[in-house]
Short mmCIF file of C-alpha atoms in Angstrom, two decimals:
data_model
loop_
_atom_site.label_atom_id
_atom_site.label_comp_id
_atom_site.label_asym_id
_atom_site.label_seq_id
_atom_site.Cartn_x
_atom_site.Cartn_y
_atom_site.Cartn_z
CA MET A 1 -12.15 -121.66 33.58
CA PHE A 2 -11.44 -123.86 30.55
CA LYS A 3 -9.93 -126.52 33.01
CA ARG A 4 -13.04 -126.27 35.32
CA PHE A 5 -15.21 -126.64 32.15
CA ILE A 6 -13.55 -129.87 30.96
CA ASP A 7 -13.52 -131.30 34.56
CA PHE A 8 -17.25 -130.57 34.67
CA ILE A 9 -17.92 -132.29 31.23
CA THR A 10 -15.69 -135.24 31.88
CA VAL A 11 -16.44 -135.89 35.65
CA ASP A 12 -18.79 -133.66 37.51
CA LEU A 13 -21.57 -133.86 34.98
CA TRP A 14 -21.68 -137.76 35.65
CA ARG A 15 -21.49 -137.87 39.46
CA ARG A 16 -24.66 -135.85 39.79
CA THR A 17 -27.77 -138.09 39.53
CA GLY A 18 -31.49 -137.27 39.07
CA GLU A 19 -32.33 -137.54 42.70
CA GLU A 20 -29.87 -135.03 43.77
CA LEU A 21 -31.01 -132.17 41.35
CA SER A 22 -34.16 -129.95 41.03
CA ARG A 23 -36.48 -130.46 38.22
CA TRP A 24 -35.00 -127.91 35.80
CA LYS A 25 -31.37 -128.54 36.72
CA ARG A 26 -32.11 -132.29 36.06
CA LEU A 27 -33.38 -131.41 32.69
CA LEU A 28 -30.36 -129.25 31.87
CA TYR A 29 -27.94 -131.99 33.12
CA LEU A 30 -29.86 -134.59 31.03
CA SER A 31 -29.66 -132.43 27.99
CA LEU A 32 -25.83 -131.73 28.35
CA ARG A 33 -25.25 -135.68 29.02
CA THR A 34 -27.22 -136.68 25.85
CA ILE A 35 -25.22 -134.33 23.78
CA VAL A 36 -21.91 -135.46 25.06
CA ILE A 37 -22.92 -139.24 24.76
CA THR A 38 -24.14 -138.47 21.09
CA VAL A 39 -20.87 -136.86 20.22
CA ARG A 40 -18.81 -139.62 21.79
CA GLY A 41 -20.78 -142.24 20.01
CA PHE A 42 -20.42 -140.29 16.77
CA LEU A 43 -16.58 -140.27 17.13
CA SER A 44 -16.30 -143.82 18.62
CA HIS A 45 -18.55 -145.56 16.18
CA ASP A 46 -17.14 -143.46 13.18
CA ILE A 47 -20.42 -142.53 11.83
CA ASN A 48 -18.99 -140.70 8.82
CA THR A 49 -17.40 -143.96 7.56
CA ARG A 50 -20.56 -145.94 8.35
CA ALA A 51 -22.56 -143.24 6.42
CA ASN A 52 -20.37 -143.76 3.33
CA ALA A 53 -20.84 -147.55 3.33
CA LEU A 54 -24.53 -146.89 3.66
CA THR A 55 -24.46 -144.42 0.77
CA TYR A 56 -22.99 -147.18 -1.49
CA SER A 57 -25.56 -149.65 -0.25
CA MET A 58 -28.44 -147.09 -1.01
CA MET A 59 -27.08 -146.31 -4.47
CA PHE A 60 -27.95 -149.97 -5.30
CA ALA A 61 -31.36 -150.23 -3.41
CA ILE A 62 -32.84 -146.77 -4.56
CA VAL A 63 -34.35 -148.11 -7.57
CA PRO A 64 -35.63 -151.37 -6.19
CA ILE A 65 -37.08 -149.36 -3.17
CA LEU A 66 -38.79 -146.93 -5.51
CA ALA A 67 -40.16 -149.99 -7.61
CA LEU A 68 -41.66 -151.63 -4.69
CA VAL A 69 -43.15 -148.43 -3.16
CA LEU A 70 -44.74 -147.86 -6.74
CA ALA A 71 -45.86 -151.47 -6.98
CA VAL A 72 -47.73 -150.97 -3.76
CA ALA A 73 -49.14 -147.64 -4.87
CA LYS A 74 -50.36 -148.96 -8.28
CA GLY A 75 -52.25 -151.81 -6.23
CA PHE A 76 -54.17 -149.07 -4.50
CA GLY A 77 -54.39 -146.82 -7.35
CA PHE A 78 -52.54 -143.75 -6.05
CA GLU A 79 -49.29 -144.04 -7.92
CA GLN A 80 -49.50 -140.49 -9.31
CA VAL A 81 -49.43 -139.19 -5.78
CA ILE A 82 -45.99 -140.93 -5.23
CA GLU A 83 -44.70 -139.53 -8.60
CA ASP A 84 -45.97 -135.98 -7.60
CA LYS A 85 -43.94 -136.20 -4.31
CA LEU A 86 -40.85 -137.34 -6.14
CA TYR A 87 -40.97 -134.25 -8.49
CA GLN A 88 -41.10 -132.16 -5.22
CA SER A 89 -38.14 -133.89 -3.78
CA PHE A 90 -34.44 -133.40 -4.40
CA LEU A 91 -34.64 -135.92 -7.48
CA GLY A 92 -37.14 -133.63 -9.02
CA GLN A 93 -34.90 -130.45 -8.44
CA MET A 94 -32.17 -132.38 -10.41
CA GLY A 95 -34.77 -133.27 -13.31
CA ALA A 96 -33.80 -136.96 -12.60
CA VAL A 97 -37.44 -138.24 -12.02
CA PRO A 98 -38.16 -139.23 -15.66
CA THR A 99 -34.91 -141.13 -15.74
CA VAL A 100 -35.42 -142.87 -12.41
CA MET A 101 -39.01 -143.77 -13.30
CA GLY A 102 -37.79 -145.31 -16.62
CA PHE A 103 -35.41 -147.28 -14.53
CA VAL A 104 -38.19 -148.35 -12.03
CA GLU A 105 -40.70 -149.32 -14.97
CA ARG A 106 -37.90 -151.37 -16.62
CA TYR A 107 -37.10 -153.00 -13.43
CA LEU A 108 -40.83 -154.03 -12.59
CA GLU A 109 -41.17 -155.47 -16.12
CA THR A 110 -38.09 -157.38 -15.46
CA ALA A 111 -39.22 -158.49 -12.12
CA GLN A 112 -42.73 -159.83 -13.81
CA GLY A 113 -41.25 -161.45 -16.89
CA GLY A 114 -37.64 -162.57 -16.15
CA ALA A 115 -35.99 -165.46 -17.77
CA PHE A 116 -36.84 -167.61 -14.94
CA LEU A 117 -40.30 -167.00 -13.38
CA GLY A 118 -40.06 -165.30 -9.97
CA ILE A 119 -36.05 -164.54 -10.37
CA GLY A 120 -36.64 -161.00 -10.94
CA LEU A 121 -38.97 -160.53 -8.23
CA LEU A 122 -36.53 -162.30 -5.90
CA VAL A 123 -33.60 -160.03 -6.91
CA LEU A 124 -36.00 -156.98 -6.17
CA LEU A 125 -36.77 -158.26 -2.74
CA TRP A 126 -33.43 -159.20 -1.84
CA SER A 127 -32.08 -155.87 -2.83
CA VAL A 128 -34.50 -154.09 -0.49
CA TYR A 129 -33.77 -156.52 2.22
CA SER A 130 -30.12 -156.22 2.02
CA PHE A 131 -30.38 -152.43 2.41
CA PHE A 132 -32.62 -152.45 5.36
CA SER A 133 -30.54 -155.36 6.84
CA ASN A 134 -27.51 -153.05 6.68
CA ILE A 135 -29.39 -150.08 8.34
CA GLU A 136 -30.47 -152.57 11.22
CA SER A 137 -26.85 -153.73 11.48
CA ALA A 138 -25.77 -150.13 11.91
CA PHE A 139 -28.43 -149.36 14.48
CA ASN A 140 -27.62 -152.47 16.43
CA THR A 141 -23.87 -151.63 16.64
CA ILE A 142 -24.98 -148.06 17.85
CA TRP A 143 -27.37 -149.59 20.36
CA GLN A 144 -24.65 -152.19 21.38
CA VAL A 145 -26.86 -155.13 20.41
CA LYS A 146 -24.91 -158.15 19.42
CA LYS A 147 -27.74 -160.33 18.12
CA SER A 148 -29.99 -159.44 15.26
CA ARG A 149 -33.61 -160.32 15.24
CA SER A 150 -34.82 -163.39 13.32
CA VAL A 151 -35.29 -163.22 9.40
CA LEU A 152 -39.07 -163.33 9.64
CA ARG A 153 -39.32 -160.37 12.24
CA GLN A 154 -36.74 -158.53 9.95
CA ILE A 155 -39.03 -158.99 6.83
CA THR A 156 -42.19 -158.07 8.70
CA THR A 157 -40.60 -154.85 10.07
CA TYR A 158 -39.11 -153.82 6.64
CA ILE A 159 -42.47 -154.40 5.00
CA SER A 160 -44.22 -152.30 7.51
CA ILE A 161 -41.95 -149.46 6.91
CA LEU A 162 -42.21 -149.61 3.21
CA LEU A 163 -46.09 -149.60 3.53
CA LEU A 164 -45.93 -146.85 5.91
CA ILE A 165 -44.16 -144.37 3.52
CA PRO A 166 -46.63 -144.38 0.68
CA VAL A 167 -49.52 -144.48 3.07
CA LEU A 168 -48.36 -141.18 4.83
CA MET A 169 -47.61 -139.56 1.43
CA VAL A 170 -50.92 -140.18 0.29
CA VAL A 171 -52.64 -139.09 3.70
CA SER A 172 -50.46 -135.92 3.37
CA SER A 173 -51.70 -135.13 -0.13
CA GLY A 174 -55.24 -135.95 0.61
CA VAL A 175 -55.05 -133.32 3.72
CA SER A 176 -53.54 -130.81 1.47
CA ILE A 177 -56.26 -131.19 -1.19
CA PHE A 178 -58.86 -131.06 1.67
CA PHE A 179 -57.44 -127.73 3.03
CA ASN A 180 -57.35 -126.17 -0.47
CA SER A 181 -60.77 -127.23 -1.49
CA ALA A 182 -62.36 -126.28 1.75
CA THR A 183 -60.73 -122.74 1.61
CA ALA A 184 -62.58 -122.08 -1.58
CA ASP A 185 -65.99 -123.10 -0.71
CA SER A 186 -66.08 -122.04 3.03
CA GLN A 187 -65.97 -118.53 4.55
CA PHE A 188 -64.77 -119.93 7.70
CA PHE A 189 -61.79 -121.79 6.07
CA ALA A 190 -61.27 -118.45 4.13
CA ALA A 191 -60.84 -116.45 7.07
CA MET A 192 -58.25 -119.23 8.47
CA ALA A 193 -56.13 -118.87 5.32
CA PRO A 194 -52.95 -118.15 7.34
CA LEU A 195 -53.42 -121.20 9.44
CA LYS A 196 -54.09 -123.21 6.23
CA GLU A 197 -50.82 -122.09 4.61
CA PHE A 198 -48.93 -123.05 7.86
CA SER A 199 -50.64 -126.40 7.87
CA ILE A 200 -49.85 -127.24 4.29
CA LYS A 201 -46.22 -126.31 4.94
CA LEU A 202 -46.10 -128.51 8.14
CA LEU A 203 -47.47 -131.60 6.36
CA PRO A 204 -44.13 -132.64 4.80
CA PHE A 205 -42.40 -132.02 7.99
CA LEU A 206 -45.03 -134.16 9.87
CA THR A 207 -44.86 -136.94 7.46
CA CYS A 208 -40.99 -137.10 7.80
CA TRP A 209 -41.30 -136.97 11.67
CA LEU A 210 -43.64 -140.02 11.68
CA ILE A 211 -41.47 -142.06 9.20
CA PHE A 212 -38.19 -141.43 10.91
CA SER A 213 -39.68 -141.88 14.43
CA TRP A 214 -41.15 -145.36 13.31
CA MET A 215 -37.77 -146.25 12.01
CA TYR A 216 -35.88 -145.47 15.08
CA TRP A 217 -38.61 -147.45 17.09
CA ALA A 218 -38.82 -150.44 14.94
CA VAL A 219 -35.41 -151.02 13.40
CA PRO A 220 -32.99 -151.67 16.25
CA ASN A 221 -33.21 -155.08 17.89
CA ALA A 222 -33.85 -153.34 21.21
CA LYS A 223 -36.89 -152.08 23.19
CA VAL A 224 -36.82 -148.41 22.30
CA GLY A 225 -38.99 -145.95 24.26
CA ALA A 226 -41.37 -143.50 22.74
CA TRP A 227 -39.39 -140.23 23.50
CA ALA A 228 -36.12 -142.06 22.50
CA ALA A 229 -37.74 -142.56 19.01
CA PHE A 230 -39.77 -139.38 18.75
CA ILE A 231 -37.24 -136.83 19.60
CA PRO A 232 -34.60 -137.94 17.13
CA GLY A 233 -37.35 -138.48 14.61
CA ILE A 234 -38.48 -134.76 14.90
CA LEU A 235 -34.75 -133.61 14.55
CA VAL A 236 -33.79 -135.87 11.77
CA GLY A 237 -37.09 -135.30 9.80
CA THR A 238 -36.61 -131.64 10.04
CA LEU A 239 -32.99 -131.92 8.93
CA PHE A 240 -34.12 -134.03 5.99
CA GLN A 241 -36.78 -131.33 5.00
CA LEU A 242 -34.11 -128.61 5.29
CA LEU A 243 -31.90 -130.47 3.03
CA GLN A 244 -34.67 -130.60 0.61
CA LEU A 245 -35.27 -126.95 0.66
CA LEU A 246 -31.60 -126.41 0.08
CA SER A 247 -31.83 -128.49 -3.16
CA PHE A 248 -32.41 -125.45 -5.09
CA TYR A 249 -29.15 -124.00 -4.25
CA LEU A 250 -27.55 -127.44 -4.93
CA VAL A 251 -28.98 -127.69 -8.23
CA ALA A 252 -27.53 -124.09 -8.96
CA PHE A 253 -24.19 -125.48 -8.03
CA LEU A 254 -24.82 -128.24 -10.48
CA SER A 255 -24.50 -125.77 -13.31
CA ARG A 256 -20.81 -125.00 -12.26
CA THR A 257 -19.83 -128.55 -11.80
CA SER A 258 -21.08 -129.50 -15.19
CA ILE A 259 -18.10 -127.61 -16.65
CA VAL A 260 -15.87 -130.26 -14.86
CA TYR A 261 -18.09 -133.40 -14.89
CA GLY A 262 -19.99 -132.75 -17.98
CA ALA A 263 -22.89 -135.39 -18.27
CA PHE A 264 -21.97 -136.97 -15.18
CA ALA A 265 -22.57 -133.63 -13.14
CA ALA A 266 -25.52 -135.04 -11.27
CA ILE A 267 -23.59 -138.14 -9.94
CA PRO A 268 -21.39 -136.26 -7.24
CA LEU A 269 -24.38 -134.14 -6.21
CA LEU A 270 -26.53 -137.22 -5.67
CA LEU A 271 -23.98 -138.97 -3.86
CA THR A 272 -23.48 -135.99 -1.54
CA TRP A 273 -27.33 -135.76 -0.89
CA LEU A 274 -27.46 -139.48 -0.08
CA GLN A 275 -24.23 -139.43 2.08
CA LEU A 276 -25.83 -136.45 4.04
CA SER A 277 -29.20 -138.35 4.41
CA CYS A 278 -27.33 -141.45 5.76
CA MET A 279 -25.23 -139.23 8.22
CA PHE A 280 -28.46 -137.77 9.49
CA ILE A 281 -30.24 -141.23 9.90
CA LEU A 282 -27.17 -142.68 11.95
CA THR A 283 -26.78 -139.62 14.14
CA GLY A 284 -30.47 -139.74 15.01
CA ALA A 285 -29.74 -143.41 15.86
CA GLN A 286 -27.12 -142.39 18.35
CA LEU A 287 -29.25 -139.67 19.58
CA SER A 288 -31.89 -142.26 20.25
CA PHE A 289 -29.51 -144.46 22.23
CA ALA A 290 -28.23 -141.49 24.36
CA ILE A 291 -31.71 -140.37 25.28
CA GLN A 292 -32.91 -143.94 26.58
CA ASN A 293 -29.61 -144.84 28.12
CA ASN A 294 -28.72 -141.53 29.74
CA GLU A 295 -28.73 -142.96 33.27
CA ASP A 296 -26.62 -145.84 32.38
CA PHE A 297 -23.53 -143.33 31.99
CA ASP A 298 -23.73 -142.20 35.81
CA TYR A 299 -20.10 -141.88 37.17
CA ASP A 300 -18.84 -142.84 33.76
CA GLN A 301 -15.26 -141.63 34.03
CA ASP A 302 -15.09 -143.20 37.63
CA LEU A 303 -16.12 -146.60 36.44
CA LYS A 304 -13.44 -146.62 33.92
CA HIS A 305 -10.84 -146.25 36.64
CA MET A 306 -12.52 -148.44 39.29
CA SER A 307 -10.16 -150.36 41.58
CA ARG A 308 -10.27 -153.98 41.83
CA ARG A 309 -10.99 -153.87 45.62
CA TYR A 310 -14.02 -151.68 45.08
CA LYS A 311 -15.56 -153.72 42.26
CA ASP A 312 -15.32 -156.91 44.23
CA TYR A 313 -16.98 -155.06 47.13
CA VAL A 314 -19.94 -154.03 45.03
CA THR A 315 -20.07 -157.75 43.45
CA LEU A 316 -20.23 -158.98 46.91
CA PHE A 317 -23.00 -156.58 47.74
CA LEU A 318 -24.97 -157.74 44.61
CA ALA A 319 -24.55 -161.37 45.66
CA TYR A 320 -25.77 -160.51 49.13
CA ILE A 321 -28.81 -158.73 47.76
CA ILE A 322 -29.75 -161.83 45.45
CA VAL A 323 -29.02 -164.24 48.29
CA LYS A 324 -31.00 -162.47 51.14
CA ARG A 325 -34.04 -161.91 48.79
CA PHE A 326 -34.06 -165.71 47.88
CA ALA A 327 -33.85 -166.66 51.68
CA GLU A 328 -36.67 -164.22 52.61
CA GLY A 329 -38.78 -165.71 49.56
CA GLY A 330 -39.17 -162.52 47.63
CA GLU A 331 -39.56 -162.15 44.02
CA PRO A 332 -36.30 -162.13 41.95
CA GLN A 333 -35.25 -158.66 40.74
CA THR A 334 -33.94 -157.54 37.32
CA ALA A 335 -30.77 -155.65 37.16
CA GLN A 336 -32.53 -152.35 36.60
CA GLU A 337 -34.35 -152.85 39.72
CA MET A 338 -31.24 -153.57 41.64
CA ALA A 339 -29.78 -150.52 40.18
CA HIS A 340 -32.57 -148.22 41.04
CA LEU A 341 -33.36 -149.24 44.48
CA ASN A 342 -29.73 -149.24 45.67
CA LYS A 343 -28.58 -146.11 43.76
CA LEU A 344 -26.07 -147.80 41.71
CA PRO A 345 -25.00 -147.20 38.03
CA ALA A 346 -27.02 -149.60 35.93
CA ARG A 347 -24.21 -150.20 33.47
CA LEU A 348 -21.94 -151.30 36.52
CA VAL A 349 -24.72 -153.57 37.91
CA ASN A 350 -25.12 -155.23 34.46
CA GLN A 351 -21.43 -155.90 34.21
CA LEU A 352 -20.98 -157.30 37.53
CA LEU A 353 -24.06 -159.46 37.35
CA THR A 354 -22.63 -161.00 34.14
CA ARG A 355 -19.44 -161.49 36.12
CA LEU A 356 -21.54 -163.44 38.72
CA VAL A 357 -23.28 -165.63 36.14
CA GLU A 358 -20.10 -166.50 34.43
CA THR A 359 -18.56 -167.69 37.70
CA ASN A 360 -21.80 -169.66 38.57
CA VAL A 361 -22.80 -167.72 41.62
CA VAL A 362 -26.00 -166.69 40.37
CA ARG A 363 -28.16 -167.63 37.28
CA GLU A 364 -30.56 -165.87 35.06
CA THR A 365 -34.08 -166.75 34.99
CA TYR A 366 -37.44 -165.15 33.55
CA ILE A 367 -40.55 -164.83 35.50
CA GLU A 368 -44.19 -164.08 34.54
CA GLY A 369 -44.84 -160.30 34.33
CA LYS A 370 -41.34 -159.18 33.80
CA GLU A 371 -39.79 -159.01 30.31
CA GLU A 372 -36.06 -158.64 31.46
CA ARG A 373 -34.32 -161.43 32.96
CA THR A 374 -34.10 -161.66 36.73
CA TYR A 375 -31.34 -163.17 38.93
CA VAL A 376 -31.46 -166.11 41.53
CA PRO A 377 -28.68 -168.08 43.39
CA ALA A 378 -27.29 -170.81 41.35
CA ARG A 379 -26.37 -173.05 44.25
CA ASP A 380 -27.22 -173.82 47.78
CA ILE A 381 -27.08 -170.47 49.49
CA ASN A 382 -25.44 -171.80 52.65
CA THR A 383 -22.33 -172.40 50.34
CA ILE A 384 -22.24 -168.92 48.89
CA THR A 385 -19.60 -167.35 51.23
CA VAL A 386 -17.52 -164.18 50.76
CA ASP A 387 -14.44 -166.51 50.30
CA PHE A 388 -16.24 -168.72 47.60
CA VAL A 389 -17.46 -165.56 45.63
CA ILE A 390 -13.92 -164.02 45.65
CA ASP A 391 -12.17 -167.30 44.88
CA SER A 392 -14.70 -167.90 41.79
CA ILE A 393 -13.88 -164.40 40.49
CA ASP A 394 -9.93 -165.22 40.85
CA ARG A 395 -10.24 -168.43 39.15
CA GLN A 396 -12.35 -167.12 36.16
CA GLY A 397 -10.57 -167.74 32.80
CA ASN A 398 -7.85 -169.94 31.67
CA SER A 399 -4.94 -170.90 33.95
CA LEU A 400 -1.69 -173.30 34.13
CA PHE A 401 -1.33 -173.10 30.33
CA LEU A 402 2.34 -171.75 30.13
CA LEU A 403 5.02 -174.39 29.40
CA ASN A 404 7.59 -172.89 31.70
CA PRO A 405 6.69 -174.01 35.37
CA THR A 406 8.72 -171.30 36.90
#
């Protein structure tokens, strides 16, 4: 039974595609595949090590980020709301908010009146930019994206996230105040007291869900679907709030560690909290990738051991599709369209089309109405024979460079 289970997880699970399964069985298969892909990604990308590196970056960025958020809040006159939220957070449980706020105030004073005008502000902005840039780099690695977005797009994305956080906090506080005041003045709301209590408890979760969902949608340099951002956003937001609720027990643990660490007892606890938060964030990014790219892993183990002959056969088939469509005057297709219409694994189609582009058999092009690149023949279709395609593949790469002629 154990061997059958391993065979199912490693082979059979990836051979059953969506069209072959009933609705509920398809949902079960997709869920299992998403879990397996997430676990594989967690291990292959060494999420734990990346979380440790991100923790180090966050330690340097936490004061500049809070300074920027509070500066925005002061501009709109609701800095007190942000401070109240900090007192309700893990930092508040540790009694570290006055210390952190002191750092933030001094940081803002330095930024406004540094030795050179504007230097302090530049250092603040660079610290925040560097932190978010590290997060984007980690997200792009998970999403297998090799190129980051432009600096201008990075800045606008990071600013939108920093603006979203205080706005959601203020809205959450405003809704809580509304519920409390309405309950006191209205018999209807008084009768709905249990619902009010539930709504007030749900608001922090809802705020976290929206923040993390926005992060998973906006930060990777990839087109992320709504469900691929929202599902991990809900999961990570819930875990983050549960971590906040456990802060009481963590602070109780602090009283024991103070015997060993003395005045530095809060440091290892803060590092643990930051490290767990970073691990949750990166695991959520891996889950987001798994949800969106689930179907790309069809026949996963089979493709790893695919024979050269079979790979050449599918390559010729793709070249045939592109040439025939061009000859008939049809609209060029994207890789996703070719994979879907011919029931081929999307990842295999992308690999083999890259192979055909590199050997100058086909070329990429963009047409109006399609965001993804499409494919057309790169030369006269009458010259694209089976022999030409196979010979081009065989000759791909460097050759005749060894000194010994034998």
